[in-house]
Amino acid sequence: MTGISSKPIIIDGQGHLLGRLSALIAKTLLHGQRVVVVRCEGICISGSFFRSKLKYLSFLRKRCNREPQAWAVPLPCPEQDPLAHSAGHGVLTRPSGAPWPWTGLKMFEGVPPPYDRKKRMVVPSALRVLRLNPRRKYCTLGRLGHEVGWKYQNVIESLEMKRKAKAALYYKDKKRDRKLFAEAKVQLAKQIETNAESDSELWLPGVMITCSVIKLLGGTKKKKKKKKKKKKKKRKKKKKKKKKKKKKKK
């Protein structure tokens, strides 16, 4: 991380390893940078699903002998798991008088509306594809949570399908607009070359521009050369006039 910005870093959790990702999140939070993690249900845990499930069930059975009800663990959901792991990396420690680092962390299942139109980042040092041996088993937080008590797997899947369909339409329109803009640019350049001298209007699909506007913007290279020649001629004429006036005075 090169520096701290006022805007939060948005990380797409899909396909990241839990331990590595939570370590990096903890480090960035301790620096004072705000972090948002989306698609937490796609975060991976190395090891077989059965082993991870047994570990999580044993964690849910933990109680305090003095007050068993007060120390009961809440129902699991994928967005709470990275927070618990990053807490182990020192996020719950703070200097005196400073705010808690974990207040700058937000985590979501799926991609909610404020963040679906923003750029999402990836952490290469925590990606499962790059860091885990392809033969090794792994499981996702979404599947683990669903088996242990999380009830919203189907809801998140349907919302994600809708979001991806919307994104595909938007990207299709964007590609079409880019193509039209590139074609219009080429067409406009040709028309400028032919109609540079006259102050006629140039019409394009969805674009209307006059040659006077082009002159204000600087015009083409040919026009610039012509302007320079005209300026030189004007200077020469002025010099000749000055010389004639001096001769008359004498």
Tab-separated table of C-alpha atoms in Angstrom:
chain	number	residue	atom	x	y	z
A	1	MET	CA	0.000	0.000	0.000
A	2	THR	CA	1.604	3.269	-1.145
A	3	GLY	CA	-0.457	5.747	0.904
A	4	ILE	CA	-3.666	6.377	2.852
A	5	SER	CA	-6.646	7.858	0.993
A	6	SER	CA	-9.882	9.323	2.331
A	7	LYS	CA	-11.902	6.922	0.156
A	8	PRO	CA	-12.235	3.307	1.356
A	9	ILE	CA	-10.525	0.449	-0.500
A	10	ILE	CA	-13.184	-1.913	-1.891
A	11	ILE	CA	-11.973	-5.534	-1.980
A	12	ASP	CA	-13.804	-8.315	-3.813
A	13	GLY	CA	-13.532	-11.280	-1.436
A	14	GLN	CA	-14.414	-13.917	-4.054
A	15	GLY	CA	-11.610	-16.491	-4.410
A	16	HIS	CA	-9.364	-15.129	-1.618
A	17	LEU	CA	-7.884	-17.209	1.207
A	18	LEU	CA	-9.351	-16.238	4.569
A	19	GLY	CA	-6.176	-16.069	6.681
A	20	ARG	CA	-4.068	-14.147	4.159
A	21	LEU	CA	-6.866	-11.693	3.351
A	22	SER	CA	-7.687	-11.005	7.009
A	23	ALA	CA	-3.979	-10.383	7.773
A	24	LEU	CA	-3.754	-7.770	5.017
A	25	ILE	CA	-7.061	-6.152	6.075
A	26	ALA	CA	-5.809	-5.938	9.670
A	27	LYS	CA	-2.572	-4.262	8.542
A	28	THR	CA	-4.376	-1.673	6.402
A	29	LEU	CA	-6.851	-0.904	9.213
A	30	LEU	CA	-3.993	-0.338	11.678
A	31	HIS	CA	-2.511	2.166	9.184
A	32	GLY	CA	-5.801	4.110	9.362
A	33	GLN	CA	-7.165	3.161	5.931
A	34	ARG	CA	-10.859	2.271	5.642
A	35	VAL	CA	-11.675	-1.070	3.976
A	36	VAL	CA	-14.874	-2.501	2.460
A	37	VAL	CA	-15.063	-6.230	1.637
A	38	VAL	CA	-17.840	-7.441	-0.675
A	39	ARG	CA	-18.853	-11.001	-1.680
A	40	CYS	CA	-17.683	-12.454	1.654
A	41	GLU	CA	-19.549	-15.684	0.897
A	42	GLY	CA	-16.915	-16.473	-1.774
A	43	ILE	CA	-13.906	-16.308	0.586
A	44	CYS	CA	-12.077	-19.667	0.705
A	45	ILE	CA	-10.654	-21.721	3.579
A	46	SER	CA	-7.905	-24.228	2.791
A	47	GLY	CA	-8.594	-27.818	3.856
A	48	SER	CA	-11.542	-30.128	3.296
A	49	PHE	CA	-15.078	-28.926	3.947
A	50	PHE	CA	-15.750	-31.678	6.511
A	51	ARG	CA	-12.769	-30.681	8.667
A	52	SER	CA	-13.711	-26.973	8.537
A	53	LYS	CA	-17.292	-27.815	9.499
A	54	LEU	CA	-16.178	-29.867	12.531
A	55	LYS	CA	-13.911	-27.012	13.665
A	56	TYR	CA	-16.728	-24.479	13.346
A	57	LEU	CA	-19.227	-26.695	15.194
A	58	SER	CA	-16.764	-27.128	18.055
A	59	PHE	CA	-16.372	-23.321	18.130
A	60	LEU	CA	-20.162	-22.892	18.370
A	61	ARG	CA	-20.258	-25.241	21.385
A	62	LYS	CA	-17.889	-23.023	23.397
A	63	ARG	CA	-19.430	-21.673	26.611
A	64	CYS	CA	-18.354	-19.991	29.817
A	65	ASN	CA	-19.047	-22.019	32.990
A	66	ARG	CA	-19.816	-18.898	34.979
A	67	GLU	CA	-22.389	-17.431	32.517
A	68	PRO	CA	-23.176	-19.889	29.694
A	69	GLN	CA	-26.022	-17.815	28.170
A	70	ALA	CA	-24.102	-14.532	28.150
A	71	TRP	CA	-21.133	-16.153	26.364
A	72	ALA	CA	-23.215	-17.967	23.737
A	73	VAL	CA	-21.805	-17.554	20.213
A	74	PRO	CA	-24.283	-15.902	17.754
A	75	LEU	CA	-25.435	-17.659	14.580
A	76	PRO	CA	-22.687	-17.637	11.948
A	77	CYS	CA	-22.699	-15.580	8.740
A	78	PRO	CA	-19.869	-15.193	6.188
A	79	GLU	CA	-19.375	-11.467	6.763
A	80	GLN	CA	-18.424	-11.982	10.449
A	81	ASP	CA	-15.689	-14.552	9.816
A	82	PRO	CA	-13.043	-12.201	8.316
A	83	LEU	CA	-13.653	-9.796	11.226
A	84	ALA	CA	-12.975	-12.557	13.753
A	85	HIS	CA	-9.777	-13.555	11.930
A	86	SER	CA	-8.532	-9.974	11.541
A	87	ALA	CA	-9.150	-9.495	15.288
A	88	GLY	CA	-6.520	-12.174	15.864
A	89	HIS	CA	-4.054	-10.079	13.835
A	90	GLY	CA	-4.167	-7.169	16.285
A	91	VAL	CA	-7.147	-5.114	15.077
A	92	LEU	CA	-8.649	-5.114	18.577
A	93	THR	CA	-5.587	-3.319	19.986
A	94	ARG	CA	-5.296	0.465	19.801
A	95	PRO	CA	-3.108	3.287	21.131
A	96	SER	CA	-4.599	5.319	23.995
A	97	GLY	CA	-7.146	7.914	22.820
A	98	ALA	CA	-7.266	6.589	19.239
A	99	PRO	CA	-10.444	5.103	17.691
A	100	TRP	CA	-10.766	1.339	17.312
A	101	PRO	CA	-9.238	0.229	13.972
A	102	TRP	CA	-12.087	-2.187	13.153
A	103	THR	CA	-14.584	0.731	12.976
A	104	GLY	CA	-13.148	1.421	9.496
A	105	LEU	CA	-14.101	-2.061	8.243
A	106	LYS	CA	-17.342	-2.961	6.438
A	107	MET	CA	-18.208	-6.426	5.109
A	108	PHE	CA	-21.110	-7.578	2.952
A	109	GLU	CA	-22.507	-10.725	1.395
A	110	GLY	CA	-22.991	-10.072	-2.319
A	111	VAL	CA	-22.402	-6.572	-3.730
A	112	PRO	CA	-24.919	-4.042	-2.316
A	113	PRO	CA	-25.991	-0.960	-4.369
A	114	PRO	CA	-23.421	1.665	-3.271
A	115	TYR	CA	-20.515	-0.601	-4.280
A	116	ASP	CA	-21.859	-2.348	-7.393
A	117	ARG	CA	-20.866	0.673	-9.533
A	118	LYS	CA	-17.452	1.207	-7.990
A	119	LYS	CA	-14.090	-0.315	-8.821
A	120	ARG	CA	-13.341	-3.433	-6.777
A	121	MET	CA	-9.780	-4.477	-5.986
A	122	VAL	CA	-8.081	-7.878	-5.676
A	123	VAL	CA	-5.228	-8.916	-3.342
A	124	PRO	CA	-2.787	-11.049	-5.405
A	125	SER	CA	-0.916	-12.275	-2.315
A	126	ALA	CA	-4.170	-13.750	-0.941
A	127	LEU	CA	-5.710	-15.263	-4.091
A	128	ARG	CA	-6.396	-19.004	-3.855
A	129	VAL	CA	-5.463	-19.553	-7.515
A	130	LEU	CA	-1.979	-18.112	-6.932
A	131	ARG	CA	-1.272	-19.288	-3.375
A	132	LEU	CA	-2.926	-22.686	-2.886
A	133	ASN	CA	-1.759	-25.872	-4.575
A	134	PRO	CA	-4.354	-26.839	-7.221
A	135	ARG	CA	-4.554	-30.378	-5.781
A	136	ARG	CA	-5.453	-29.146	-2.293
A	137	LYS	CA	-9.037	-29.182	-1.044
A	138	TYR	CA	-10.810	-26.007	0.020
A	139	CYS	CA	-14.270	-24.759	0.990
A	140	THR	CA	-16.083	-21.419	0.844
A	141	LEU	CA	-17.569	-19.431	3.719
A	142	GLY	CA	-20.958	-19.405	1.960
A	143	ARG	CA	-21.249	-23.190	1.938
A	144	LEU	CA	-19.881	-23.509	5.475
A	145	GLY	CA	-22.314	-20.909	6.834
A	146	HIS	CA	-25.245	-22.529	5.009
A	147	GLU	CA	-24.455	-25.929	6.586
A	148	VAL	CA	-24.052	-24.453	10.066
A	149	GLY	CA	-27.046	-22.088	10.253
A	150	TRP	CA	-26.838	-19.190	7.766
A	151	LYS	CA	-30.233	-18.867	6.004
A	152	TYR	CA	-29.618	-16.455	3.121
A	153	GLN	CA	-27.557	-18.418	0.593
A	154	ASN	CA	-30.417	-18.653	-1.960
A	155	VAL	CA	-31.322	-14.972	-1.501
A	156	ILE	CA	-27.739	-13.820	-2.126
A	157	GLU	CA	-27.430	-16.090	-5.183
A	158	SER	CA	-30.610	-14.663	-6.775
A	159	LEU	CA	-29.513	-11.066	-6.050
A	160	GLU	CA	-26.084	-11.766	-7.555
A	161	MET	CA	-27.672	-13.176	-10.727
A	162	LYS	CA	-29.758	-9.993	-11.114
A	163	ARG	CA	-26.717	-7.774	-10.508
A	164	LYS	CA	-24.613	-9.651	-13.083
A	165	ALA	CA	-27.394	-9.425	-15.691
A	166	LYS	CA	-27.610	-5.648	-15.150
A	167	ALA	CA	-23.824	-5.319	-15.347
A	168	ALA	CA	-23.726	-7.304	-18.618
A	169	LEU	CA	-26.317	-4.968	-20.200
A	170	TYR	CA	-24.425	-1.891	-19.009
A	171	TYR	CA	-21.141	-3.212	-20.426
A	172	LYS	CA	-22.814	-4.021	-23.759
A	173	ASP	CA	-24.141	-0.441	-24.022
A	174	LYS	CA	-20.756	0.952	-23.024
A	175	LYS	CA	-18.991	-1.036	-25.776
A	176	ARG	CA	-21.518	0.178	-28.351
A	177	ASP	CA	-21.068	3.821	-27.238
A	178	ARG	CA	-17.278	3.506	-27.458
A	179	LYS	CA	-17.532	2.139	-31.002
A	180	LEU	CA	-19.904	4.935	-32.082
A	181	PHE	CA	-17.662	7.572	-30.503
A	182	ALA	CA	-14.584	6.217	-32.318
A	183	GLU	CA	-16.462	6.200	-35.654
A	184	ALA	CA	-17.750	9.741	-35.047
A	185	LYS	CA	-14.209	10.910	-34.275
A	186	VAL	CA	-12.883	9.577	-37.613
A	187	GLN	CA	-15.840	11.055	-39.503
A	188	LEU	CA	-15.422	14.427	-37.820
A	189	ALA	CA	-11.703	14.554	-38.621
A	190	LYS	CA	-12.467	13.971	-42.324
A	191	GLN	CA	-15.135	16.700	-42.371
A	192	ILE	CA	-12.840	19.173	-40.598
A	193	GLU	CA	-10.186	18.718	-43.279
A	194	THR	CA	-12.673	19.319	-46.121
A	195	ASN	CA	-14.687	22.171	-44.543
A	196	ALA	CA	-12.001	23.897	-42.450
A	197	GLU	CA	-12.058	27.159	-44.454
A	198	SER	CA	-15.833	27.721	-44.565
A	199	ASP	CA	-17.894	28.448	-41.447
A	200	SER	CA	-20.419	25.739	-42.298
A	201	GLU	CA	-21.996	23.355	-39.826
A	202	LEU	CA	-20.716	19.790	-39.524
A	203	TRP	CA	-23.402	17.192	-38.843
A	204	LEU	CA	-22.761	13.773	-37.335
A	205	PRO	CA	-25.082	11.211	-35.713
A	206	GLY	CA	-25.929	12.950	-32.434
A	207	VAL	CA	-23.209	15.679	-32.931
A	208	MET	CA	-23.387	19.206	-34.401
A	209	ILE	CA	-20.285	21.410	-34.489
A	210	THR	CA	-19.370	24.598	-36.399
A	211	CYS	CA	-16.031	25.509	-37.901
A	212	SER	CA	-15.890	28.607	-35.670
A	213	VAL	CA	-15.829	26.266	-32.654
A	214	ILE	CA	-13.040	24.264	-34.298
A	215	LYS	CA	-11.075	27.503	-34.796
A	216	LEU	CA	-11.448	28.269	-31.082
A	217	LEU	CA	-10.227	24.777	-30.201
A	218	GLY	CA	-7.142	25.204	-32.382
A	219	GLY	CA	-8.231	23.512	-35.636
A	220	THR	CA	-6.090	21.076	-37.579
A	221	LYS	CA	-2.335	21.153	-38.220
A	222	LYS	CA	-2.863	22.570	-41.742
A	223	LYS	CA	-4.893	25.450	-40.353
A	224	LYS	CA	-2.191	26.248	-37.807
A	225	LYS	CA	0.422	26.481	-40.581
A	226	LYS	CA	-1.816	28.830	-42.590
A	227	LYS	CA	-2.302	31.041	-39.535
A	228	LYS	CA	1.464	31.303	-39.039
A	229	LYS	CA	1.946	32.342	-42.690
A	230	LYS	CA	-0.764	35.009	-42.394
A	231	LYS	CA	0.851	36.417	-39.247
A	232	LYS	CA	4.229	36.644	-40.997
A	233	LYS	CA	2.658	38.518	-43.942
A	234	LYS	CA	0.954	40.977	-41.567
A	235	ARG	CA	4.263	41.660	-39.793
A	236	LYS	CA	6.020	42.319	-43.110
A	237	LYS	CA	3.263	44.744	-44.190
A	238	LYS	CA	3.514	46.634	-40.885
A	239	LYS	CA	7.295	46.948	-41.257
A	240	LYS	CA	6.906	48.300	-44.826
A	241	LYS	CA	4.326	50.871	-43.676
A	242	LYS	CA	6.630	52.060	-40.865
A	243	LYS	CA	9.519	52.473	-43.323
A	244	LYS	CA	7.327	54.513	-45.719
A	245	LYS	CA	6.190	56.803	-42.872
A	246	LYS	CA	9.807	57.431	-41.822
A	247	LYS	CA	10.779	58.339	-45.415
A	248	LYS	CA	7.872	60.816	-45.704
A	249	LYS	CA	8.866	62.530	-42.434
A	250	LYS	CA	12.430	63.021	-43.725
